[in-house]
Short mmCIF file of C-alpha atoms in Angstrom, two decimals:
data_model
loop_
_atom_site.label_atom_id
_atom_site.label_comp_id
_atom_site.label_asym_id
_atom_site.label_seq_id
_atom_site.Cartn_x
_atom_site.Cartn_y
_atom_site.Cartn_z
CA MET A 172 0.01 0.06 0.06
CA GLN A 173 1.39 3.39 -1.02
CA HIS A 174 1.69 6.22 1.60
CA SER A 175 -0.72 8.38 -0.64
CA ASP A 176 -3.53 5.59 -0.53
CA TYR A 177 -3.76 5.92 3.25
CA VAL A 178 -7.39 5.53 4.31
CA GLU A 179 -8.97 6.17 7.63
CA LEU A 180 -12.59 5.15 8.28
CA THR A 181 -14.58 6.47 11.30
CA SER A 182 -18.20 5.47 11.83
CA THR A 183 -20.87 6.50 14.33
CA ARG A 184 -22.07 2.88 14.56
CA LEU A 185 -21.18 1.28 17.74
CA ASN A 186 -23.65 -1.97 17.88
CA PRO A 187 -22.68 -4.39 20.48
CA HIS A 188 -20.99 -7.71 19.29
CA VAL A 189 -20.62 -5.87 15.99
CA ASP A 190 -18.23 -3.05 16.52
CA PRO A 191 -15.40 -2.59 16.29
CA ALA A 192 -15.06 -6.24 15.12
CA LEU A 193 -17.98 -8.85 14.96
CA THR A 194 -18.09 -11.10 18.06
CA VAL A 195 -21.67 -12.59 17.74
CA TRP A 196 -20.38 -16.14 18.40
CA GLY A 197 -18.69 -16.77 21.77
CA TRP A 198 -17.28 -20.20 23.20
CA GLU A 199 -20.75 -21.96 22.85
CA VAL A 200 -20.68 -22.26 18.89
CA PRO A 201 -17.15 -23.46 18.68
CA VAL A 202 -17.63 -25.99 21.36
CA TYR A 203 -20.72 -27.40 19.74
CA LEU A 204 -18.91 -27.51 16.38
CA PHE A 205 -16.19 -29.63 18.12
CA MET A 206 -18.56 -31.95 19.83
CA GLY A 207 -20.71 -32.35 16.61
CA GLY A 208 -17.67 -33.42 14.79
CA LEU A 209 -16.67 -35.70 17.40
CA VAL A 210 -19.87 -37.34 17.34
CA ALA A 211 -19.79 -37.71 13.53
CA GLY A 212 -16.40 -39.38 14.09
CA LEU A 213 -17.92 -41.82 16.64
CA LEU A 214 -20.94 -42.61 14.33
CA PHE A 215 -18.59 -43.27 11.38
CA LEU A 216 -16.30 -45.72 13.51
CA TYR A 217 -19.35 -47.52 14.88
CA SER A 218 -21.13 -47.82 11.59
CA VAL A 219 -18.03 -49.36 9.86
CA VAL A 220 -17.36 -51.89 12.52
CA VAL A 221 -20.97 -53.01 12.38
CA LEU A 222 -21.19 -53.26 8.62
CA LEU A 223 -18.01 -55.06 8.29
CA ARG A 224 -19.14 -57.37 11.12
CA ARG A 225 -16.27 -56.66 13.27
CA GLU A 226 -18.11 -56.28 16.57
CA GLU A 227 -16.20 -58.98 18.41
CA ARG A 228 -12.79 -57.75 17.27
CA TYR A 229 -13.46 -54.17 18.29
CA PRO A 230 -15.56 -54.16 21.43
CA THR A 231 -14.92 -50.60 22.51
CA VAL A 232 -16.30 -49.39 19.16
CA ALA A 233 -19.22 -51.77 19.33
CA LYS A 234 -20.08 -51.59 22.90
CA THR A 235 -18.90 -48.11 24.23
CA VAL A 236 -19.00 -45.75 21.46
CA PRO A 237 -22.98 -45.99 20.92
CA LEU A 238 -23.37 -45.13 24.59
CA LEU A 239 -21.29 -41.93 24.16
CA ALA A 240 -22.44 -40.53 20.80
CA THR A 241 -26.03 -39.54 21.58
CA PRO A 242 -25.52 -38.24 25.11
CA LEU A 243 -22.24 -36.11 23.74
CA LEU A 244 -24.33 -34.85 20.99
CA GLY A 245 -26.97 -33.71 23.55
CA ILE A 246 -24.38 -31.81 25.48
CA GLY A 247 -23.13 -30.19 22.41
CA LEU A 248 -26.81 -29.04 21.39
CA PHE A 249 -27.33 -27.79 24.89
CA PHE A 250 -24.32 -25.39 24.25
CA LEU A 251 -25.84 -24.41 20.80
CA PHE A 252 -29.11 -23.62 22.63
CA LEU A 253 -27.13 -21.46 25.03
CA ASP A 254 -25.99 -19.29 22.18
CA LEU A 255 -29.54 -18.58 20.90
CA GLU A 256 -30.58 -14.95 21.52
CA PHE A 257 -34.20 -15.83 21.33
CA LYS A 258 -34.28 -19.32 23.23
CA ALA A 259 -38.21 -19.50 23.21
CA HIS A 260 -38.10 -19.48 19.40
CA VAL A 261 -35.98 -22.68 19.21
CA PHE A 262 -38.78 -24.70 17.89
CA ARG A 263 -38.76 -22.52 14.71
CA PHE A 264 -35.94 -24.56 13.34
CA TYR A 265 -38.48 -27.35 12.85
CA THR A 266 -41.33 -25.30 11.25
CA SER A 267 -39.46 -24.86 8.01
CA PHE A 268 -36.73 -26.05 5.80
CA GLN A 269 -34.49 -23.61 4.11
CA PHE A 270 -32.73 -25.18 1.11
CA TYR A 271 -29.83 -22.81 0.88
CA SER A 272 -29.27 -22.61 4.67
CA PRO A 273 -26.57 -25.37 6.01
CA MET A 274 -27.94 -24.51 9.65
CA SER A 275 -31.34 -25.58 8.46
CA TRP A 276 -29.97 -28.75 6.88
CA GLY A 277 -28.10 -29.33 10.19
CA SER A 278 -31.17 -28.98 12.20
CA TRP A 279 -32.95 -31.75 10.51
CA ILE A 280 -29.86 -33.89 10.31
CA LEU A 281 -29.52 -33.56 14.07
CA LEU A 282 -33.05 -34.87 14.55
CA VAL A 283 -32.67 -37.79 12.61
CA VAL A 284 -29.17 -38.48 14.23
CA PHE A 285 -30.87 -38.16 17.49
CA GLY A 286 -33.66 -40.72 16.47
CA VAL A 287 -31.18 -43.18 14.90
CA GLY A 288 -28.49 -42.77 17.44
CA GLY A 289 -31.05 -43.01 20.38
CA VAL A 290 -32.19 -46.40 19.30
CA GLN A 291 -28.58 -47.60 19.01
CA PHE A 292 -27.88 -46.12 22.49
CA LEU A 293 -30.92 -47.96 23.92
CA TYR A 294 -30.19 -51.43 22.40
CA THR A 295 -26.45 -50.97 23.35
CA LEU A 296 -27.54 -50.44 26.78
CA ALA A 297 -30.16 -53.21 26.86
CA GLU A 298 -27.23 -55.50 25.98
CA LEU A 299 -24.84 -54.33 28.57
CA GLU A 300 -24.49 -56.94 31.20
CA PRO A 301 -23.95 -54.63 34.49
CA PHE A 302 -27.20 -52.66 33.36
CA ARG A 303 -29.15 -55.83 32.93
CA LYS A 304 -28.64 -56.62 36.63
CA THR A 305 -29.93 -53.14 37.78
CA ALA A 306 -33.79 -52.74 38.68
CA ILE A 307 -34.39 -50.62 35.57
CA GLY A 308 -32.52 -53.06 33.40
CA LYS A 309 -34.94 -55.80 34.35
CA TRP A 310 -37.87 -53.97 32.76
CA SER A 311 -39.33 -55.85 29.97
CA VAL A 312 -39.21 -53.04 27.65
CA TRP A 313 -35.57 -53.66 27.16
CA GLY A 314 -36.27 -56.74 25.19
CA LEU A 315 -37.97 -54.90 22.56
CA PHE A 316 -34.73 -52.99 22.05
CA LYS A 317 -32.77 -56.22 21.76
CA LYS A 318 -35.34 -57.24 19.14
CA ILE A 319 -34.82 -54.20 17.17
CA SER A 320 -30.94 -54.60 17.45
CA GLY A 321 -31.27 -58.23 16.21
CA ASN A 322 -33.51 -57.12 13.24
CA THR A 323 -32.11 -53.68 12.15
CA ARG A 324 -28.59 -53.23 13.54
CA ARG A 325 -27.07 -53.15 10.15
CA LYS A 326 -29.53 -51.27 8.42
CA LEU A 327 -29.38 -48.55 11.06
CA ALA A 328 -25.53 -48.55 10.63
CA TRP A 329 -26.02 -47.63 7.14
CA TRP A 330 -27.91 -44.67 8.39
CA THR A 331 -25.42 -43.56 10.86
CA LEU A 332 -22.56 -44.07 8.51
CA ILE A 333 -24.31 -41.43 6.08
CA LEU A 334 -25.55 -39.21 8.93
CA GLY A 335 -22.17 -39.13 10.59
CA ILE A 336 -20.63 -38.00 7.37
CA ALA A 337 -23.60 -35.45 6.80
CA LEU A 338 -23.04 -34.20 10.38
CA GLY A 339 -19.24 -33.77 9.89
CA ILE A 340 -19.73 -31.91 6.77
CA TYR A 341 -22.37 -29.58 7.82
CA THR A 342 -20.44 -28.31 10.76
CA GLY A 343 -17.82 -26.99 8.40
CA LEU A 344 -20.20 -25.90 5.66
CA LEU A 345 -22.06 -23.86 8.22
CA LEU A 346 -19.07 -21.48 8.35
CA ALA A 347 -18.12 -21.92 4.59
CA SER A 348 -21.42 -20.67 3.54
CA LEU A 349 -21.08 -17.33 5.29
CA THR A 350 -19.69 -15.52 2.31
CA ALA A 351 -18.85 -12.23 4.34
CA ARG A 352 -15.99 -13.82 6.34
CA PRO A 353 -13.14 -14.66 3.83
CA MET A 354 -11.46 -16.96 6.26
CA TRP A 355 -14.42 -19.36 6.30
CA ASN A 356 -15.62 -18.88 2.75
CA SER A 357 -13.49 -21.64 1.45
CA ALA A 358 -14.54 -25.19 -0.08
CA LEU A 359 -11.93 -26.69 2.04
CA VAL A 360 -13.36 -25.67 5.58
CA GLY A 361 -16.08 -28.54 4.95
CA PRO A 362 -13.42 -31.29 4.48
CA MET A 363 -11.24 -29.77 7.19
CA PHE A 364 -13.99 -30.07 9.86
CA LEU A 365 -15.12 -33.48 8.64
CA ILE A 366 -11.63 -34.96 8.92
CA SER A 367 -10.85 -33.28 12.11
CA GLY A 368 -14.12 -34.56 13.61
CA LEU A 369 -13.31 -38.11 12.49
CA SER A 370 -10.09 -37.90 14.04
CA ALA A 371 -11.46 -36.57 17.26
CA GLY A 372 -13.93 -39.49 17.57
CA THR A 373 -11.19 -41.84 16.71
CA ALA A 374 -9.03 -40.29 19.49
CA LEU A 375 -11.71 -40.38 22.19
CA THR A 376 -12.24 -44.26 21.32
CA MET A 377 -8.43 -44.56 21.41
CA LEU A 378 -8.51 -43.25 24.89
CA LEU A 379 -11.13 -45.93 26.13
CA ALA A 380 -9.89 -48.89 24.04
CA ARG A 381 -7.98 -51.42 26.28
CA ALA A 382 -7.25 -54.26 23.85
CA ARG A 383 -3.80 -53.70 21.72
CA ALA A 384 -5.38 -54.89 18.54
CA GLU A 385 -8.15 -52.43 18.64
CA ARG A 386 -6.07 -49.55 19.64
CA ASP A 387 -3.53 -50.26 17.07
CA ILE A 388 -6.05 -50.00 14.28
CA LEU A 389 -7.49 -46.96 15.65
CA VAL A 390 -3.99 -45.37 15.78
CA ARG A 391 -3.31 -46.39 12.21
CA PHE A 392 -6.70 -44.84 10.88
CA ASP A 393 -6.11 -41.69 13.09
CA LEU A 394 -2.64 -41.33 11.58
CA LEU A 395 -4.02 -41.23 8.16
CA LEU A 396 -6.60 -38.68 9.24
CA VAL A 397 -4.07 -36.56 10.70
CA PHE A 398 -1.94 -36.50 7.51
CA MET A 399 -5.16 -35.71 5.53
CA GLU A 400 -6.11 -32.92 7.97
CA LEU A 401 -2.48 -31.47 7.75
CA ALA A 402 -2.67 -31.40 4.03
CA VAL A 403 -6.18 -29.89 4.02
CA ILE A 404 -5.09 -27.01 6.39
CA LEU A 405 -2.07 -26.35 4.11
CA MET A 406 -4.19 -26.20 1.24
CA TRP A 407 -6.65 -23.97 2.87
CA VAL A 408 -3.96 -21.48 4.07
CA GLY A 409 -2.30 -21.58 0.74
CA ALA A 410 -5.41 -20.84 -1.35
CA MET A 411 -6.43 -18.06 1.10
CA ALA A 412 -3.03 -16.37 0.91
CA HIS A 413 -2.83 -16.55 -2.88
CA GLY A 414 -6.56 -15.60 -3.34
CA SER A 415 -8.23 -12.35 -3.34
CA GLU A 416 -7.34 -9.15 -1.43
CA ALA A 417 -9.79 -10.05 1.32
CA GLY A 418 -8.48 -13.71 1.40
CA LEU A 419 -4.84 -12.20 1.84
CA GLU A 420 -5.84 -9.96 4.74
CA ALA A 421 -7.91 -12.92 6.25
CA ALA A 422 -4.88 -15.24 5.85
CA HIS A 423 -2.77 -12.61 7.66
CA GLN A 424 -4.68 -13.42 10.91
CA ILE A 425 -2.81 -16.78 10.90
CA LEU A 426 0.23 -15.65 9.07
CA GLY A 427 1.67 -12.88 11.43
CA GLY A 428 -1.56 -11.59 12.92
CA ALA A 429 -3.20 -12.01 16.28
CA TYR A 430 -4.06 -15.84 15.88
CA THR A 431 -0.55 -16.88 14.41
CA ALA A 432 0.96 -18.34 17.65
CA VAL A 433 -2.24 -20.22 18.91
CA PHE A 434 -2.94 -21.65 15.49
CA TRP A 435 0.60 -22.92 14.63
CA SER A 436 1.58 -23.92 18.12
CA LEU A 437 -1.52 -25.37 19.57
CA VAL A 438 -3.59 -26.62 16.33
CA VAL A 439 -0.77 -27.57 13.89
CA VAL A 440 2.34 -28.59 16.05
CA ALA A 441 0.68 -29.78 19.37
CA GLY A 442 -2.65 -30.97 17.85
CA LEU A 443 -1.36 -32.78 14.76
CA ILE A 444 2.39 -33.07 14.40
CA VAL A 445 3.36 -34.10 17.83
CA PRO A 446 0.51 -36.74 18.26
CA ALA A 447 1.48 -38.04 14.74
CA VAL A 448 5.00 -38.68 15.90
CA LEU A 449 3.84 -40.22 19.11
CA GLU A 450 1.42 -42.49 17.12
CA VAL A 451 4.18 -43.58 14.57
CA GLN A 452 6.45 -44.39 17.50
CA SER A 453 3.93 -46.37 19.43
CA LEU A 454 3.13 -48.47 16.22
CA ARG A 455 6.67 -49.09 15.71
CA GLY A 456 6.87 -50.29 19.38
CA LYS A 457 9.49 -47.82 20.30
CA TRP A 458 7.52 -45.75 22.72
CA PRO A 459 4.51 -46.99 24.83
CA HIS A 460 1.09 -45.99 23.85
CA THR A 461 -0.19 -43.25 26.29
CA VAL A 462 -3.16 -41.01 26.66
CA VAL A 463 -0.84 -38.10 25.45
CA ALA A 464 -1.50 -38.54 21.71
CA PRO A 465 -5.45 -38.84 21.92
CA ALA A 466 -5.51 -36.12 24.41
CA LEU A 467 -3.61 -33.70 22.18
CA ILE A 468 -5.79 -34.68 19.10
CA LEU A 469 -8.87 -33.64 21.09
CA VAL A 470 -7.54 -30.33 22.39
CA GLY A 471 -6.09 -29.58 18.89
CA GLY A 472 -9.67 -30.22 17.30
CA LEU A 473 -11.27 -27.82 20.13
CA VAL A 474 -8.73 -25.15 19.48
CA LEU A 475 -8.97 -25.44 15.75
CA ARG A 476 -12.57 -24.50 16.02
CA LEU A 477 -12.25 -21.70 18.69
CA VAL A 478 -9.56 -20.26 16.34
CA MET A 479 -11.70 -20.58 13.39
CA VAL A 480 -14.85 -19.04 14.88
CA GLN A 481 -12.98 -16.04 16.71
CA ALA A 482 -10.55 -15.25 13.93
CA GLY A 483 -12.89 -15.92 11.01
CA GLN A 484 -15.88 -13.58 12.36
CA SER A 485 -13.50 -10.89 13.30
CA PHE A 486 -12.51 -10.25 9.94
CA GLY A 487 -14.89 -9.07 6.97
CA TYR A 488 -14.26 -7.35 3.68
CA GLY A 489 -12.66 -4.32 5.02
CA ALA A 490 -13.32 -0.78 3.97
CA MET B 169 -32.80 -14.21 -7.46
CA THR B 170 -36.38 -13.55 -7.03
CA ARG B 171 -38.22 -11.18 -9.35
CA THR B 172 -40.31 -8.77 -7.19
CA ALA B 173 -42.79 -6.10 -8.16
CA HIS B 174 -40.89 -3.36 -7.27
CA LYS B 175 -37.11 -3.10 -6.54
CA TYR B 176 -36.64 -0.28 -3.89
CA GLY B 177 -33.08 0.83 -3.30
CA MET B 178 -31.21 3.75 -1.89
CA VAL B 179 -28.68 6.32 -3.09
CA VAL B 180 -26.64 8.45 -0.78
CA ASP B 181 -24.88 11.52 -2.40
CA THR B 182 -21.59 11.73 -0.83
CA ILE B 183 -20.92 15.26 -2.22
CA ALA B 184 -24.21 16.53 -0.62
CA CYS B 185 -23.98 14.69 2.78
CA VAL B 186 -22.56 16.73 5.56
CA GLY B 187 -22.45 14.02 8.29
CA CYS B 188 -25.13 15.85 10.40
CA SER B 189 -26.68 12.38 11.63
CA ALA B 190 -30.20 13.75 11.40
CA CYS B 191 -30.96 10.62 9.34
CA THR B 192 -29.86 8.46 12.22
CA LEU B 193 -31.96 10.09 14.66
CA ALA B 194 -35.01 10.26 12.64
CA CYS B 195 -34.66 6.34 11.89
CA ARG B 196 -34.19 5.96 15.68
CA SER B 197 -37.32 7.91 16.50
CA GLU B 198 -39.44 6.42 13.79
CA ASN B 199 -38.68 2.88 14.35
CA GLU B 200 -38.15 2.88 17.93
CA VAL B 201 -34.50 1.72 17.90
CA PRO B 202 -33.30 1.31 21.50
CA GLU B 203 -30.38 3.70 22.64
CA GLY B 204 -27.10 2.25 21.94
CA LEU B 205 -28.22 0.52 18.69
CA SER B 206 -28.18 1.80 15.22
CA ARG B 207 -29.92 0.91 11.95
CA ARG B 208 -28.33 3.84 10.30
CA TRP B 209 -24.91 5.30 10.96
CA VAL B 210 -22.62 7.94 9.15
CA ASN B 211 -19.35 7.07 7.98
CA GLN B 212 -16.32 9.51 7.27
CA GLU B 213 -13.67 8.27 5.20
CA THR B 214 -10.45 10.30 4.81
CA ARG B 215 -7.96 9.17 2.11
CA GLY B 216 -4.46 10.35 1.06
CA SER B 217 -1.66 12.18 3.17
CA PHE B 218 -1.50 15.87 4.25
CA PRO B 219 -2.07 18.20 2.56
CA ASP B 220 -3.52 16.04 -0.31
CA LEU B 221 -6.52 14.87 1.69
CA LYS B 222 -9.92 13.69 0.25
CA MET B 223 -12.82 13.24 2.52
CA LYS B 224 -16.02 11.26 1.83
CA ILE B 225 -18.99 11.26 4.16
CA TRP B 226 -22.21 9.15 3.77
CA SER B 227 -25.07 7.95 5.85
CA GLU B 228 -25.30 3.96 5.48
CA SER B 229 -27.49 1.12 6.57
CA CYS B 230 -28.57 -2.41 5.34
CA GLN B 231 -27.99 -2.56 1.58
CA HIS B 232 -31.15 -4.49 0.70
CA CYS B 233 -28.92 -6.85 -1.27
CA GLU B 234 -30.62 -8.88 -4.27
CA ASN B 235 -28.39 -11.81 -3.62
CA ALA B 236 -28.75 -11.57 0.27
CA PRO B 237 -26.47 -13.86 2.18
CA CYS B 238 -28.56 -13.18 5.32
CA VAL B 239 -31.58 -14.53 3.51
CA LYS B 240 -29.70 -17.57 2.11
CA ASN B 241 -28.22 -18.47 5.58
CA CYS B 242 -31.29 -17.90 7.65
CA PRO B 243 -32.25 -21.36 8.90
CA THR B 244 -36.01 -20.55 9.53
CA GLY B 245 -37.06 -18.05 6.79
CA ALA B 246 -37.15 -15.35 9.34
CA SER B 247 -34.97 -13.10 6.87
CA PHE B 248 -36.66 -12.75 3.57
CA ILE B 249 -37.02 -10.69 0.35
CA ASP B 250 -40.34 -8.97 0.48
CA ASP B 251 -42.27 -9.80 -2.64
CA PHE B 252 -43.61 -6.34 -3.09
CA THR B 253 -40.73 -3.92 -2.51
CA GLY B 254 -37.76 -6.36 -3.12
CA THR B 255 -36.22 -5.30 0.20
CA VAL B 256 -34.89 -7.40 2.86
CA GLN B 257 -37.00 -7.91 5.95
CA VAL B 258 -36.99 -9.80 9.22
CA GLU B 259 -40.12 -11.66 10.53
CA ARG B 260 -39.52 -11.42 14.35
CA ASP B 261 -41.86 -14.21 15.13
CA LEU B 262 -39.67 -16.76 13.17
CA CYS B 263 -36.33 -15.37 14.47
CA THR B 264 -34.15 -17.67 16.80
CA GLY B 265 -31.30 -15.33 17.31
CA CYS B 266 -28.89 -17.68 15.84
CA LYS B 267 -26.86 -14.87 14.45
CA ALA B 268 -26.15 -16.55 11.06
CA CYS B 269 -27.37 -13.58 9.28
CA MET B 270 -25.14 -11.30 11.25
CA ALA B 271 -22.05 -13.51 10.56
CA SER B 272 -23.11 -13.70 6.73
CA CYS B 273 -23.52 -9.87 6.27
CA PRO B 274 -20.62 -8.18 4.72
CA TYR B 275 -21.89 -4.74 5.76
CA ASP B 276 -22.45 -5.77 9.52
CA ALA B 277 -25.72 -3.98 9.10
CA ARG B 278 -27.64 -6.05 11.76
CA TYR B 279 -27.75 -6.01 15.51
CA ILE B 280 -29.38 -8.12 18.29
CA HIS B 281 -32.53 -6.39 19.64
CA PRO B 282 -32.64 -6.41 23.29
CA THR B 283 -35.87 -8.67 22.94
CA GLY B 284 -33.74 -11.30 21.42
CA TYR B 285 -34.41 -11.10 17.68
CA VAL B 286 -32.09 -9.76 15.00
CA ASP B 287 -32.99 -6.29 13.79
CA LYS B 288 -31.96 -3.93 10.96
CA CYS B 289 -33.17 -1.18 8.40
CA THR B 290 -36.49 -2.15 6.95
CA LEU B 291 -36.15 0.68 4.44
CA CYS B 292 -39.11 2.20 6.29
CA HIS B 293 -41.28 -0.71 4.72
CA HIS B 294 -44.38 0.60 6.48
CA ARG B 295 -43.90 4.16 4.82
CA ILE B 296 -42.71 3.41 1.40
CA THR B 297 -45.72 0.93 0.81
CA GLY B 298 -48.01 3.82 1.85
CA GLY B 299 -46.46 6.23 -0.55
CA LEU B 300 -44.21 8.13 1.87
CA GLU B 301 -40.55 8.60 2.11
CA THR B 302 -38.49 6.78 4.49
CA ALA B 303 -37.81 8.72 7.80
CA CYS B 304 -34.08 9.39 6.96
CA GLU B 305 -34.95 10.58 3.33
CA THR B 306 -37.50 13.06 4.82
CA VAL B 307 -35.17 14.84 7.30
CA CYS B 308 -32.12 14.99 5.34
CA PRO B 309 -31.29 18.70 5.00
CA THR B 310 -29.15 18.45 1.92
CA SER B 311 -31.51 16.03 0.20
CA ALA B 312 -28.53 13.52 -0.05
CA ILE B 313 -30.67 10.37 0.52
CA VAL B 314 -32.90 9.19 -2.24
CA VAL B 315 -35.13 6.13 -2.21
CA GLY B 316 -37.18 4.74 -4.90
CA ASP B 317 -37.86 2.04 -7.29
CA LEU B 318 -35.01 0.87 -9.39
CA ASN B 319 -37.46 -1.09 -11.63
CA ASP B 320 -39.11 2.37 -12.71
CA PRO B 321 -36.78 4.04 -15.16
CA GLY B 322 -38.59 7.31 -14.59
CA SER B 323 -37.98 7.20 -10.84
CA GLU B 324 -35.70 9.92 -9.25
CA ILE B 325 -33.23 7.07 -8.17
CA SER B 326 -32.96 5.51 -11.65
CA GLN B 327 -32.44 8.89 -13.15
CA LEU B 328 -29.60 9.74 -10.60
CA LEU B 329 -27.99 6.43 -11.36
CA ARG B 330 -28.09 7.26 -14.94
CA LYS B 331 -26.54 10.65 -14.87
CA ARG B 332 -24.14 10.31 -11.83
CA LYS B 333 -21.13 8.34 -11.18
CA PHE B 334 -21.65 5.85 -8.47
CA GLU B 335 -19.91 3.29 -6.09
CA GLN B 336 -21.18 0.38 -4.37
CA ARG B 337 -19.81 -1.27 -1.16
CA ARG B 338 -17.99 -4.50 -0.92
CA THR B 339 -19.12 -5.96 -4.07
CA ALA B 340 -16.54 -8.54 -4.04
CA ALA B 341 -18.90 -10.34 -1.52
CA GLY B 342 -21.19 -10.99 -4.57
CA THR B 343 -24.29 -9.57 -2.60
CA ARG B 344 -25.71 -7.42 -5.54
CA PRO B 345 -26.50 -4.51 -3.08
CA LYS B 346 -29.28 -2.09 -3.75
CA PHE B 347 -27.31 0.86 -2.03
CA PHE B 348 -25.44 3.37 -4.11
CA LEU B 349 -22.98 6.16 -3.22
CA LEU B 350 -23.14 9.03 -5.73
CA VAL B 351 -19.51 10.26 -5.96
#
């Protein structure tokens, strides 16, 4: 910019959460986006294991994951509800369907995920040995869920496979469709959030898996996801930094601007590169498998969304 | 893009505008905009370096875009393009306050009303449909604000846009705004 092009813009507008920079979404939306992605990952893993008939070999995915997915999604949705300014109107998401709004698609997808995931939660609970011994577990209604499980387990798994991927993509598409924010307005944000969500779901399952064979396959899958996520992040930064003037200025947020340190240190190095090294070494048998790698993946996934939402909304199309 | 009966837009003459803020006060009074919130505001841009300075002043609001991202991103249909005037409106009863419209607006023209719904300039829909001028247009002492039907080639706004040089704001966002700055 030449000195003679210096521009100063002052405005009499001072709307809360809009000026001087947009801060309409606080911690609630990024935490929800993280939990939505995580649940998408859990649903994906569970569906694949059920469809490949590997329940015996991967007991954590088959027996524990469905018990976590729906309650975690419920907690995430509660945070989303907290973000609404007009909470009494929450039902309005279900009085229309807006084709161009990813948020509208998301609301309906979440409803179906709750239905299908809820049934999977209930029949998995019905089959849980310690639960069957409790007073509630002895109720005859649980027999019904066991019957559903026997008849429709694999059919429902097809549903959760598709719904899991849809849930993972929509959390990213939600930001990508907001064209006013150049940092979000990229076709790569959808895949980035999908892959990061699958990785978070895999990491949480890794934390719970006890059997070595199950853990190893999860680590292998996660390693693949981590490399894919790194590639997508680099493509996204590259495309933004070589794009329009607005893209260039948005990229500056993480290439020298306020969010540079947190993005590269916590998301890329601590959240992807360090766990990838730990995972490779544990697969080679050099270092023991610990909770560190999956914990870092989870923290990295959460920080990615916090940075994306905060940095992304604060920067628009300039003057 | 939907075709509407009329296509109301706004021009602001940056040469005539003196930045007196009468338009913002008239808007607040007419539309009962709470204190501390603004549907209209006044911008002042200074360009260059001393002594070669150029100043531009203009009153601004929602741009009533034809390709409105707030309408596309609204999950409930609360934000919509009015069939008659072609202006962007908010149906309060449908709004959940999810703020997707605020995040999608390149002009940051929206705010959260204390009641919870998202609010913005209506282009005085209640006045223009009754054949009246908008509140801001009525009070402007230099007649810098002109609101009218862009579909009507004989309207004052259409004539101004044919005669005068104009700019539009943040067109890179692809919103097709119906807000023009005469320069």
